């Protein structure tokens, strides 16, 4: 099995902070997202980038990955966990492939180690029901807006009788409005039972794939709305992306940073709740300013009687 260096996948330094990692993810996710990039291989690249971010955004998973990166990577590019390795933070994922979880490398490192498939038991248990199997089911935000059908591929773990290794593929109906952390139960699709006992169940853990533009807060969708200083001062009209298409937003004059524009009903939907869409203003300065631009800024500073630190009692 090849080692996946999640830092290289995102193009960041191993010492990068959380903000840098998130920025790198969003840049790459926007580039390879299936909605905007139809090229062959783009979706696989997006899945790889999403997996890397899934690990590096979580402080516990990232710490475990750093240890493996230091001690488990072979010189030939392969991977071998250190002796006695067991992840402290279990993702519960058991199957490879993005639609049924993440890659084989991810599952071998962060899968549910020691979940107890009873391979190590030395006694015989007659008529034992099969164990439940749990895997992660990544869902795009767009897919939560309506009921959808997903293909889930996974491999059954060995039972106490030695049966196992059976590959299964199911069509699963995912209801509208599923949220991060919810579970879908598929009765009888888990590990095989022994001596005629019933099979265990399959539990799908919903994981919302991080979007390159939007964040999620409950059922609300959040978007950072970048404005140039002059747009914030003078006001402007902007075309804003949402999960269901683009809308026109009027920004009034003298809009401050942090201002939230709420659009009702444009968030995530469930049977009982419909969230809102919030565009949150961020003032963005240009990377460089021309000499003429500096002169104009200086004229503005000389003419405007405005002190942003007035509440400090600072009159300078």
Short mmCIF file of C-alpha atoms in Angstrom, two decimals:
data_model
loop_
_atom_site.label_atom_id
_atom_site.label_comp_id
_atom_site.label_asym_id
_atom_site.label_seq_id
_atom_site.Cartn_x
_atom_site.Cartn_y
_atom_site.Cartn_z
CA UNK A 1 0.00 0.00 0.00
CA UNK A 2 1.32 3.42 -0.97
CA UNK A 3 1.70 6.14 1.66
CA UNK A 4 -0.54 9.18 1.14
CA UNK A 5 1.18 12.39 2.18
CA UNK A 6 -1.77 14.63 2.89
CA UNK A 7 0.45 17.69 3.19
CA UNK A 8 1.74 17.21 -0.36
CA UNK A 9 -1.77 16.57 -1.64
CA UNK A 10 -2.88 19.96 -0.32
CA UNK A 11 0.44 21.59 -1.20
CA UNK A 12 1.10 22.89 2.32
CA UNK A 13 4.02 22.73 4.72
CA UNK A 14 3.75 20.19 7.59
CA UNK A 15 3.92 23.16 9.99
CA UNK A 16 1.02 24.97 8.29
CA UNK A 17 -1.70 26.33 10.56
CA UNK A 18 -5.39 25.49 10.29
CA UNK A 19 -6.20 28.62 8.28
CA UNK A 20 -3.53 27.85 5.67
CA UNK A 21 -4.77 24.27 5.37
CA UNK A 22 -8.36 25.41 4.90
CA UNK A 23 -7.35 27.99 2.30
CA UNK A 24 -5.33 25.41 0.36
CA UNK A 25 -8.21 22.94 0.48
CA UNK A 26 -10.75 25.43 -0.78
CA UNK A 27 -8.50 26.50 -3.65
CA UNK A 28 -7.99 22.90 -4.80
CA UNK A 29 -11.57 21.84 -4.12
CA UNK A 30 -12.85 24.73 -6.22
CA UNK A 31 -10.51 23.65 -9.02
CA UNK A 32 -11.51 19.97 -9.03
CA UNK A 33 -15.11 20.06 -7.76
CA UNK A 34 -17.28 17.87 -10.08
CA UNK A 35 -19.79 20.70 -10.50
CA UNK A 36 -17.22 22.94 -12.19
CA UNK A 37 -14.60 20.57 -13.63
CA UNK A 38 -15.83 17.86 -16.04
CA UNK A 39 -12.31 16.71 -16.94
CA UNK A 40 -11.42 13.05 -16.57
CA UNK A 41 -9.75 12.43 -13.23
CA UNK A 42 -11.00 15.67 -11.68
CA UNK A 43 -13.49 13.91 -9.40
CA UNK A 44 -10.84 11.44 -8.17
CA UNK A 45 -8.54 14.36 -7.46
CA UNK A 46 -11.31 16.13 -5.57
CA UNK A 47 -11.91 13.02 -3.45
CA UNK A 48 -8.20 12.82 -2.65
CA UNK A 49 -8.11 16.50 -1.65
CA UNK A 50 -11.26 16.10 0.49
CA UNK A 51 -9.74 13.09 2.27
CA UNK A 52 -6.54 15.01 3.02
CA UNK A 53 -8.55 17.90 4.46
CA UNK A 54 -10.70 15.50 6.50
CA UNK A 55 -7.54 14.39 8.32
CA UNK A 56 -5.56 17.63 8.57
CA UNK A 57 -8.47 19.77 9.80
CA UNK A 58 -8.90 17.48 12.83
CA UNK A 59 -6.20 18.05 15.45
CA UNK A 60 -6.34 14.45 16.75
CA UNK A 61 -6.26 12.83 13.31
CA UNK A 62 -3.51 15.20 12.22
CA UNK A 63 -1.35 14.32 15.26
CA UNK A 64 -1.74 10.61 14.49
CA UNK A 65 -0.94 11.19 10.84
CA UNK A 66 2.19 13.16 11.78
CA UNK A 67 3.41 10.17 13.82
CA UNK A 68 2.78 7.78 10.94
CA UNK A 69 4.41 10.15 8.49
CA UNK A 70 7.49 10.14 10.66
CA UNK A 71 7.65 6.47 11.60
CA UNK A 72 5.46 4.49 9.19
CA UNK A 73 6.54 5.66 5.75
CA UNK A 74 9.02 3.43 3.93
CA UNK A 75 11.84 4.73 1.79
CA UNK A 76 10.27 3.17 -1.33
CA UNK A 77 7.11 5.22 -0.88
CA UNK A 78 5.16 2.36 0.65
CA UNK A 79 3.53 2.32 4.05
CA UNK A 80 3.81 0.05 7.06
CA UNK A 81 2.25 1.04 10.41
CA UNK A 82 4.73 0.91 13.31
CA UNK A 83 4.57 -2.24 15.49
CA UNK A 84 1.62 -2.12 17.83
CA UNK A 85 0.04 0.82 16.02
CA UNK A 86 -3.61 1.49 16.79
CA UNK A 87 -5.29 4.77 16.06
CA UNK A 88 -6.58 6.51 19.15
CA UNK A 89 -9.20 8.34 17.12
CA UNK A 90 -11.43 5.91 15.20
CA UNK A 91 -13.36 7.10 12.20
CA UNK A 92 -15.48 3.98 12.04
CA UNK A 93 -14.75 3.67 8.34
CA UNK A 94 -14.24 0.17 7.01
CA UNK A 95 -14.53 0.34 3.27
CA UNK A 96 -12.41 1.84 0.53
CA UNK A 97 -13.72 4.08 -2.21
CA UNK A 98 -15.14 7.54 -1.71
CA UNK A 99 -18.77 6.54 -1.99
CA UNK A 100 -18.41 3.93 0.72
CA UNK A 101 -15.83 5.66 2.84
CA UNK A 102 -12.33 6.82 1.96
CA UNK A 103 -9.19 5.25 0.52
CA UNK A 104 -7.59 2.01 1.65
CA UNK A 105 -4.77 4.02 3.21
CA UNK A 106 -7.25 6.13 5.22
CA UNK A 107 -9.13 3.05 6.41
CA UNK A 108 -5.98 1.15 7.35
CA UNK A 109 -4.77 4.09 9.45
CA UNK A 110 -7.93 5.64 10.86
CA UNK A 111 -10.41 2.78 10.51
CA UNK A 112 -12.07 1.23 13.52
CA UNK A 113 -9.04 -0.69 14.85
CA UNK A 114 -9.92 -3.22 17.43
CA UNK A 115 -13.62 -2.89 16.75
CA UNK A 116 -13.81 -6.53 17.55
CA UNK A 117 -14.52 -8.70 14.59
CA UNK A 118 -13.74 -11.49 17.05
CA UNK A 119 -10.91 -12.87 14.97
CA UNK A 120 -8.84 -13.29 18.10
CA UNK A 121 -11.44 -15.20 20.11
CA UNK A 122 -10.29 -18.70 20.95
CA UNK A 123 -13.67 -20.20 21.84
CA UNK A 124 -16.67 -21.20 19.77
CA UNK A 125 -19.96 -19.33 20.02
CA UNK A 126 -22.82 -21.25 18.41
CA UNK A 127 -25.62 -19.38 16.67
CA UNK A 128 -23.97 -15.99 17.05
CA UNK A 129 -25.51 -13.01 15.31
CA UNK A 130 -23.14 -11.23 12.96
CA UNK A 131 -21.60 -7.99 14.09
CA UNK A 132 -22.74 -4.64 12.79
CA UNK A 133 -20.53 -2.90 10.24
CA UNK A 134 -20.06 0.86 10.21
CA UNK A 135 -18.71 2.89 7.30
CA UNK A 136 -18.66 6.56 6.40
CA UNK A 137 -20.84 7.88 3.60
CA UNK A 138 -19.58 11.20 2.23
CA UNK A 139 -22.37 13.46 0.94
CA UNK A 140 -22.02 16.70 -1.04
CA UNK A 141 -24.01 19.64 0.33
CA UNK A 142 -25.93 19.84 -2.94
CA UNK A 143 -27.05 16.23 -2.47
CA UNK A 144 -28.80 17.03 0.83
CA UNK A 145 -31.35 19.31 -0.85
CA UNK A 146 -33.38 16.46 -2.35
CA UNK A 147 -33.65 12.69 -1.79
CA UNK A 148 -30.83 10.95 -3.61
CA UNK A 149 -29.51 7.48 -4.31
CA UNK A 150 -25.92 6.48 -3.64
CA UNK A 151 -23.95 3.35 -4.49
CA UNK A 152 -22.15 1.95 -1.45
CA UNK A 153 -19.38 -0.61 -1.93
CA UNK A 154 -17.79 -2.37 1.04
CA UNK A 155 -16.21 -5.64 2.12
CA UNK A 156 -17.59 -7.73 4.96
CA UNK A 157 -15.07 -8.36 7.77
CA UNK A 158 -14.35 -11.94 8.88
CA UNK A 159 -16.78 -13.56 11.31
CA UNK A 160 -15.82 -15.87 14.17
CA UNK A 161 -16.21 -18.81 11.78
CA UNK A 162 -13.69 -17.32 9.40
CA UNK A 163 -16.25 -16.23 6.83
CA UNK A 164 -15.67 -12.81 5.44
CA UNK A 165 -14.02 -10.91 2.64
CA UNK A 166 -17.29 -10.81 0.73
CA UNK A 167 -17.61 -7.71 -1.39
CA UNK A 168 -21.01 -6.07 -1.43
CA UNK A 169 -22.50 -3.21 -3.40
CA UNK A 170 -25.81 -1.63 -2.48
CA UNK A 171 -28.05 1.12 -3.80
CA UNK A 172 -28.95 3.29 -0.82
CA UNK A 173 -31.69 5.89 -0.65
CA UNK A 174 -30.44 8.95 1.24
CA UNK A 175 -33.28 11.12 2.55
CA UNK A 176 -33.46 14.85 2.00
CA UNK A 177 -31.84 16.97 4.68
CA UNK A 178 -29.36 14.50 6.14
CA UNK A 179 -26.88 16.16 8.48
CA UNK A 180 -23.31 15.57 9.61
CA UNK A 181 -23.13 12.65 12.07
CA UNK A 182 -26.51 11.11 11.25
CA UNK A 183 -26.71 7.36 10.67
CA UNK A 184 -28.62 5.29 8.13
CA UNK A 185 -29.32 1.70 9.18
CA UNK A 186 -29.53 -1.13 6.65
CA UNK A 187 -30.87 -4.22 8.39
CA UNK A 188 -29.08 -7.52 7.71
CA UNK A 189 -26.31 -6.03 5.56
CA UNK A 190 -23.55 -6.43 8.15
CA UNK A 191 -21.26 -9.28 9.13
CA UNK A 192 -22.51 -12.81 8.55
CA UNK A 193 -23.87 -14.74 11.53
CA UNK A 194 -22.75 -18.22 12.55
CA UNK A 195 -24.77 -21.43 12.74
CA UNK A 196 -27.72 -19.93 10.94
CA UNK A 197 -27.98 -16.83 13.10
CA UNK A 198 -28.92 -13.55 11.48
CA UNK A 199 -26.48 -11.12 9.95
CA UNK A 200 -25.58 -7.85 11.60
CA UNK A 201 -26.66 -4.47 10.29
CA UNK A 202 -24.83 -1.90 8.19
CA UNK A 203 -24.66 1.63 9.58
CA UNK A 204 -23.78 4.48 7.26
CA UNK A 205 -22.32 7.51 9.05
CA UNK A 206 -23.11 10.68 7.14
CA UNK A 207 -20.10 12.94 6.53
CA UNK A 208 -20.73 16.22 4.74
CA UNK A 209 -17.90 16.80 2.27
CA UNK A 210 -16.33 20.23 2.95
CA UNK A 211 -17.43 22.62 0.23
CA UNK A 212 -14.88 24.93 -1.46
CA UNK A 213 -17.09 27.99 -0.87
CA UNK A 214 -19.65 27.29 1.84
CA UNK A 215 -19.56 26.49 5.55
CA UNK A 216 -22.40 24.90 7.53
CA UNK A 217 -23.88 26.03 10.84
CA UNK A 218 -26.84 23.85 11.77
CA UNK A 219 -29.17 24.12 8.78
CA UNK A 220 -27.71 27.47 7.71
CA UNK A 221 -25.23 27.90 4.87
CA UNK A 222 -22.47 30.49 5.40
CA UNK A 223 -20.51 32.26 2.67
CA UNK A 224 -17.66 34.71 3.14
CA UNK A 225 -18.46 37.75 0.97
CA UNK A 226 -15.23 39.57 -0.02
CA UNK A 227 -15.61 43.29 -0.68
CA UNK A 228 -13.06 45.84 -1.81
CA UNK A 229 -12.88 48.88 0.51
CA UNK A 230 -14.53 51.14 -2.09
CA UNK A 231 -17.35 48.61 -2.60
CA UNK A 232 -18.05 48.64 1.13
CA UNK A 233 -18.01 52.44 1.24
CA UNK A 234 -19.94 53.22 -1.96
CA UNK A 235 -22.21 50.18 -2.11
CA UNK A 236 -22.51 47.75 -5.00
CA UNK A 237 -24.51 44.92 -6.54
CA UNK A 238 -22.93 41.46 -6.52
CA UNK A 239 -23.86 38.11 -8.04
CA UNK A 240 -23.59 35.59 -5.20
CA UNK A 241 -23.43 31.79 -5.56
CA UNK A 242 -25.77 29.59 -3.49
CA UNK A 243 -26.39 25.85 -3.44
CA UNK A 244 -29.35 26.30 -5.79
CA UNK A 245 -27.92 28.86 -8.19
CA UNK A 246 -26.76 32.46 -8.31
CA UNK A 247 -28.64 35.39 -6.80
CA UNK A 248 -28.22 39.17 -6.97
CA UNK A 249 -27.32 40.91 -3.70
CA UNK A 250 -27.40 44.66 -3.11
CA UNK A 251 -24.69 45.88 -0.72
CA UNK A 252 -25.62 49.28 0.72
CA UNK A 253 -23.11 52.09 1.21
CA UNK A 254 -20.97 52.06 4.37
CA UNK A 255 -21.29 48.32 4.92
CA UNK A 256 -18.93 47.23 7.73
CA UNK A 257 -16.84 44.07 7.92
CA UNK A 258 -18.75 41.25 9.62
CA UNK A 259 -22.12 42.43 8.33
CA UNK A 260 -24.42 39.44 7.67
CA UNK A 261 -26.85 39.38 4.78
CA UNK A 262 -29.53 36.73 5.41
CA UNK A 263 -31.49 35.15 2.57
CA UNK A 264 -34.39 33.16 3.95
CA UNK A 265 -34.92 29.59 2.80
CA UNK A 266 -31.65 29.19 0.90
CA UNK A 267 -29.99 26.91 3.46
CA UNK A 268 -30.17 23.16 4.06
CA UNK A 269 -33.59 21.52 4.15
CA UNK A 270 -35.08 18.69 6.18
CA UNK A 271 -38.68 17.55 6.58
CA UNK A 272 -39.28 20.04 9.38
CA UNK A 273 -36.56 22.72 9.03
CA UNK A 274 -35.38 24.96 6.23
CA UNK A 275 -32.21 26.89 6.96
CA UNK A 276 -31.10 30.28 5.68
CA UNK A 277 -28.17 31.52 3.60
CA UNK A 278 -25.86 34.03 5.27
CA UNK A 279 -23.30 36.08 3.35
CA UNK A 280 -20.76 37.52 5.80
CA UNK A 281 -18.78 40.57 4.69
CA UNK A 282 -14.98 40.50 4.67
CA UNK A 283 -13.09 43.62 3.60
CA UNK A 284 -10.23 42.61 1.31
CA UNK A 285 -7.32 44.92 0.57
CA UNK A 286 -5.58 44.80 -2.82
CA UNK A 287 -2.25 43.00 -2.86
CA UNK A 288 -0.54 46.13 -4.14
CA UNK A 289 -1.46 49.81 -4.57
CA UNK A 290 -0.31 52.10 -7.35
CA UNK A 291 1.24 55.47 -6.60
CA UNK A 292 -1.88 57.20 -7.88
CA UNK A 293 -3.99 54.97 -5.65
CA UNK A 294 -1.87 55.88 -2.63
CA UNK A 295 -2.38 59.55 -3.39
CA UNK A 296 -6.14 59.08 -3.52
CA UNK A 297 -6.11 57.20 -0.22
CA UNK A 298 -4.08 60.04 1.29
CA UNK A 299 -6.56 62.61 0.02
CA UNK A 300 -9.36 60.61 1.61
CA UNK A 301 -7.46 60.40 4.90
CA UNK A 302 -6.87 64.17 4.88
CA UNK A 303 -10.48 65.06 4.08
CA UNK A 304 -12.46 62.62 6.22
CA UNK A 305 -12.85 63.41 9.93
CA UNK A 306 -13.06 59.78 10.97
CA UNK A 307 -11.27 58.14 13.90
CA UNK A 308 -11.72 54.33 14.05
CA UNK A 309 -10.23 54.30 17.57
CA UNK A 310 -12.52 56.95 19.04
CA UNK A 311 -14.04 54.54 21.51
CA UNK A 312 -10.58 54.19 23.08
CA UNK A 313 -10.60 57.87 23.93
CA UNK A 314 -7.75 58.28 21.45
CA UNK A 315 -8.03 61.69 19.78
CA UNK A 316 -5.01 61.27 17.55
#
